[in-house]
XYZ file of C-alpha atoms in Angstrom:
92
model
C -43.689 103.217 -25.578
C -44.898 106.798 -25.668
C -46.942 109.367 -27.486
C -46.602 112.928 -28.684
C -47.680 115.413 -26.024
C -47.605 118.867 -27.617
C -44.365 119.991 -25.939
C -42.662 116.609 -26.092
C -43.131 112.899 -25.506
C -45.360 111.453 -22.792
C -44.032 108.153 -21.477
C -45.403 105.621 -18.989
C -42.935 104.167 -16.490
C -43.186 101.362 -13.954
C -41.075 102.302 -10.933
C -39.351 100.017 -8.436
C -38.170 102.241 -5.571
C -35.642 101.190 -2.956
C -33.453 99.356 -5.487
C -29.677 99.098 -5.174
C -28.971 101.642 -7.906
C -30.689 103.784 -10.528
C -31.166 101.926 -13.777
C -33.635 101.572 -16.629
C -34.840 98.404 -18.318
C -36.698 98.487 -21.620
C -38.573 95.384 -22.738
C -40.739 95.914 -25.792
C -43.013 98.842 -24.948
C -42.508 98.515 -21.188
C -40.093 100.771 -19.319
C -39.087 99.857 -15.776
C -37.143 102.359 -13.703
C -35.266 101.144 -10.637
C -34.358 103.910 -8.198
C -32.483 103.970 -4.905
C -34.816 106.343 -3.078
C -37.696 105.059 -0.955
C -41.307 105.682 -1.999
C -41.953 108.196 0.761
C -42.207 111.953 0.763
C -41.807 112.131 -3.017
C -38.146 111.065 -2.797
C -38.415 108.439 -5.547
C -40.233 110.908 -7.829
C -37.492 113.502 -7.333
C -34.761 110.976 -8.105
C -36.532 109.829 -11.284
C -37.050 113.394 -12.545
C -33.442 114.348 -11.720
C -31.946 111.290 -13.444
C -34.170 111.528 -16.542
C -33.376 115.245 -16.836
C -29.676 114.345 -16.781
C -30.150 111.595 -19.394
C -32.259 113.666 -21.812
C -30.688 117.074 -21.185
C -34.123 118.673 -21.154
C -36.996 119.349 -18.786
C -38.826 116.295 -17.463
C -42.125 116.668 -15.596
C -44.298 114.201 -13.725
C -47.723 114.257 -15.415
C -49.466 111.650 -13.246
C -48.798 108.837 -10.800
C -47.252 110.843 -7.978
C -48.283 108.217 -5.424
C -48.298 105.197 -7.727
C -45.640 102.874 -9.091
C -47.024 103.564 -12.571
C -46.019 107.081 -13.564
C -46.485 109.214 -16.644
C -43.773 111.744 -17.479
C -43.418 114.453 -20.106
C -39.982 114.715 -21.697
C -39.847 118.174 -23.248
C -38.486 118.571 -26.762
C -38.382 114.840 -27.541
C -40.407 112.599 -29.806
C -41.460 109.086 -28.765
C -38.880 107.709 -31.219
C -36.088 109.770 -29.652
C -37.157 108.647 -26.173
C -37.067 105.010 -27.276
C -33.534 105.393 -28.683
C -32.170 107.206 -25.618
C -33.747 104.803 -23.126
C -32.557 101.781 -25.101
C -29.018 103.200 -24.976
C -29.301 103.602 -21.173
C -31.049 100.279 -20.573
C -29.383 97.644 -18.467
């Protein structure tokens, strides 16, 4: 699901932009993020960062995948175990 990244947890996400609403699905070690914004001009990336920041209450940064559906994010101040618990609570 994720790994320790010095300042927090690094997590891989599969993103489905242009969805009806923002939601997260967790299935095993896979995390799928559905976002409303289109995949153009960084709009989907901004929505994902904004929503994850709201969910975790800490800084979230895009590490890689700016132009890909597979993204890697750093969630500051969290462990992989904490990320798993929070995302599971917000899944569905």
